[in-house]
XYZ file of C-alpha atoms in Angstrom:
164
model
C 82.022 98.177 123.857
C 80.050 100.069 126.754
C 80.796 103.819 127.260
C 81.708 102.474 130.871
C 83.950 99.430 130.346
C 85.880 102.545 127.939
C 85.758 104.945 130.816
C 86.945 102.474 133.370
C 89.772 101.514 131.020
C 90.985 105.086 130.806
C 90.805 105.327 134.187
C 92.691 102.431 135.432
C 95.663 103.716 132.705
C 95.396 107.289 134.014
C 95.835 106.208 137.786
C 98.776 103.538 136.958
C 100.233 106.085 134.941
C 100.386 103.884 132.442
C 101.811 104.619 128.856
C 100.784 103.054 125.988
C 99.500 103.795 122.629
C 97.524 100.435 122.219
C 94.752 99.655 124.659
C 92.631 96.032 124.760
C 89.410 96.361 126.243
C 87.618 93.249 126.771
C 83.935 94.245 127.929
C 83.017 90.950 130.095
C 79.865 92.507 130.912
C 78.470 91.393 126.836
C 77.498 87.913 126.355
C 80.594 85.879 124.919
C 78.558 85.334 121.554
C 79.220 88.977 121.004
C 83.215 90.152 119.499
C 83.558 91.846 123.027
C 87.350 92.154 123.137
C 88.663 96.097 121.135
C 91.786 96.549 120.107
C 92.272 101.001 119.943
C 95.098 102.721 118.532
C 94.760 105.706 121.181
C 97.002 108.267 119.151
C 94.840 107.654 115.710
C 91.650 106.947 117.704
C 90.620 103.825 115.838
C 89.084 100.938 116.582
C 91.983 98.394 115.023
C 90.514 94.630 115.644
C 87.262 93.507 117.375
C 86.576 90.055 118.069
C 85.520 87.332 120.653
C 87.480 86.687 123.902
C 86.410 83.827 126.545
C 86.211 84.036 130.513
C 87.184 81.555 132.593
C 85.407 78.127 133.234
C 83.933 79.553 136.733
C 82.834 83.154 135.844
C 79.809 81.563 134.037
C 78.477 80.362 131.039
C 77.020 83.001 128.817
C 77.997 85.933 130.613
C 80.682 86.273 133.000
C 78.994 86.748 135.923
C 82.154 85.824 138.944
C 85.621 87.050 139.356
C 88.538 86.276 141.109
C 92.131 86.792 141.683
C 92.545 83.271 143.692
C 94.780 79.979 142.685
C 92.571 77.357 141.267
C 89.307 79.568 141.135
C 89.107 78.865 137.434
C 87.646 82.495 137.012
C 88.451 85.704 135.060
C 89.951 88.445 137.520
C 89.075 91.847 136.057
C 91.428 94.908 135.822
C 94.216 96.130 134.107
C 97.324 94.149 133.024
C 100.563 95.190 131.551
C 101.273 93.224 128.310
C 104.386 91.326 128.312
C 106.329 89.269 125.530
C 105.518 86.259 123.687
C 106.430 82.790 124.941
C 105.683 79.767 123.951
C 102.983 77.894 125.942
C 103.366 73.950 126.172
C 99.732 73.397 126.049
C 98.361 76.901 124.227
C 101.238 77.485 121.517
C 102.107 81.315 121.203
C 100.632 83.309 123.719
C 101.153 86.738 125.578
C 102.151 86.803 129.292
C 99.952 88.997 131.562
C 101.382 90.569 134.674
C 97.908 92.284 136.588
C 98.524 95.558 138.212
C 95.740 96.357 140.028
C 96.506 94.650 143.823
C 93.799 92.111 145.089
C 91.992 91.995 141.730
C 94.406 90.558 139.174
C 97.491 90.703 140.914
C 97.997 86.924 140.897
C 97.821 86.616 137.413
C 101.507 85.381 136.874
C 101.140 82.570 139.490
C 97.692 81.774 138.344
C 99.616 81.707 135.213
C 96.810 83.736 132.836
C 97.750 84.236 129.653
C 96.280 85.621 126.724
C 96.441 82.301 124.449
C 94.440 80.794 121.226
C 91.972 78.241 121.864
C 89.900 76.294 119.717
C 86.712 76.820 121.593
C 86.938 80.380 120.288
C 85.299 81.348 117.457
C 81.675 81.116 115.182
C 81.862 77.081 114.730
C 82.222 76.960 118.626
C 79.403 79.644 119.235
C 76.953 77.791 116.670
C 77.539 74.464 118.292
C 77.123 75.449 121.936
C 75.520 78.617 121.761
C 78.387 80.431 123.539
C 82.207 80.411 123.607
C 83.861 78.101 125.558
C 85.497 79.003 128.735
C 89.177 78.870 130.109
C 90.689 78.039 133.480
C 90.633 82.401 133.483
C 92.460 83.239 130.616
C 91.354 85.702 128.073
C 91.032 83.451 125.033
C 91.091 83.678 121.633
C 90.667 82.985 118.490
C 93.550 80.879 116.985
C 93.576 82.499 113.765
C 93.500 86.001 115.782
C 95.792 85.404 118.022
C 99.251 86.092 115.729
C 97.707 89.924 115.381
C 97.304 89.926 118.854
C 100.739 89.364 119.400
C 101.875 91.938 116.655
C 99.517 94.716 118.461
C 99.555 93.786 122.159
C 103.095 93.214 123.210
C 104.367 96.342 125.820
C 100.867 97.520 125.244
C 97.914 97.390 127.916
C 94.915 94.874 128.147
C 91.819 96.113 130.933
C 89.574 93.243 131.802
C 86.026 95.389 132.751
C 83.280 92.936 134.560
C 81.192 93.540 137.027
């Protein structure tokens, strides 16, 4: 992760006044090939999971190059999102809802309905076929196999979405 997708991160907490002890930092500014999404344990100061997360479908292919926080735009919307409880998505399985708190950037997340849910275009089979992830309608994706530890660590916990 970039010193400045770190820096923004603690930022965004500081000025929400945000508590939490777990922070997700997913770095859209590396190429989805890369693990770009960190899991830190603040209080210990360790790094506890790295690994890949997808943008959405319009935000590009590689990189994530377009954001947005409008209905049907298919794209990632950056910022920084409270982490709520797991539901069960019809088409996604377990997932993590995501309520964005940062107003005009990711504030329509719950009636865009983003969610941080397992796909099956995430992962190294996916990457070697295609030569990047696959891309969502502008959830944060990711790895099925991940996505029970996500759940385990993320829950009441903060996720900040850094892209340019």
């Amino acid at each position: 992760m970039g010193l400045d997708a770190f820096r923004a991160a603690m930022q965004s907490r500081s000025a929400h006044h945000a508590g939490c002890h777990v922070l997700a930092v997913a770095d859209m500014t590396r190429p989805s090939t890369e693990k770009r999404l960190f899991i830190i344990d603040l209080g210990s100061r360790k790094l506890l999971l790295r690994t890949w997360v997808a943008h959405g479908r319009n935000s590009g292919d590689l990189l994530c190059t377009a954001v947005s926080n409008t209905s049907g735009s298919l794209q990632t919307s950056k910022g920084l999102y409270q982490v709520g409880r797991k539901i069960l998505s019809p088409k996604h399985g377990d997932a993590l809802l995501l309520q964005g708190l940062d107003d005009g950037v990711n504030s329509a997340a719950e009636s865009r309905e983003i969610i941080m849910h397992a796909a099956d275009y995430v992962g190294a089979d996916f990457i070697a076929k295609h030569g990047r992830l696959g891309r969502s309608f502008g959830c944060p994706a990711v790895a099925p196999e991940v996505m029970p530890k996500l759940i385990d660590l993320l829950q009441g916990q903060l996720l900040y979405v850094f892209a340019k």
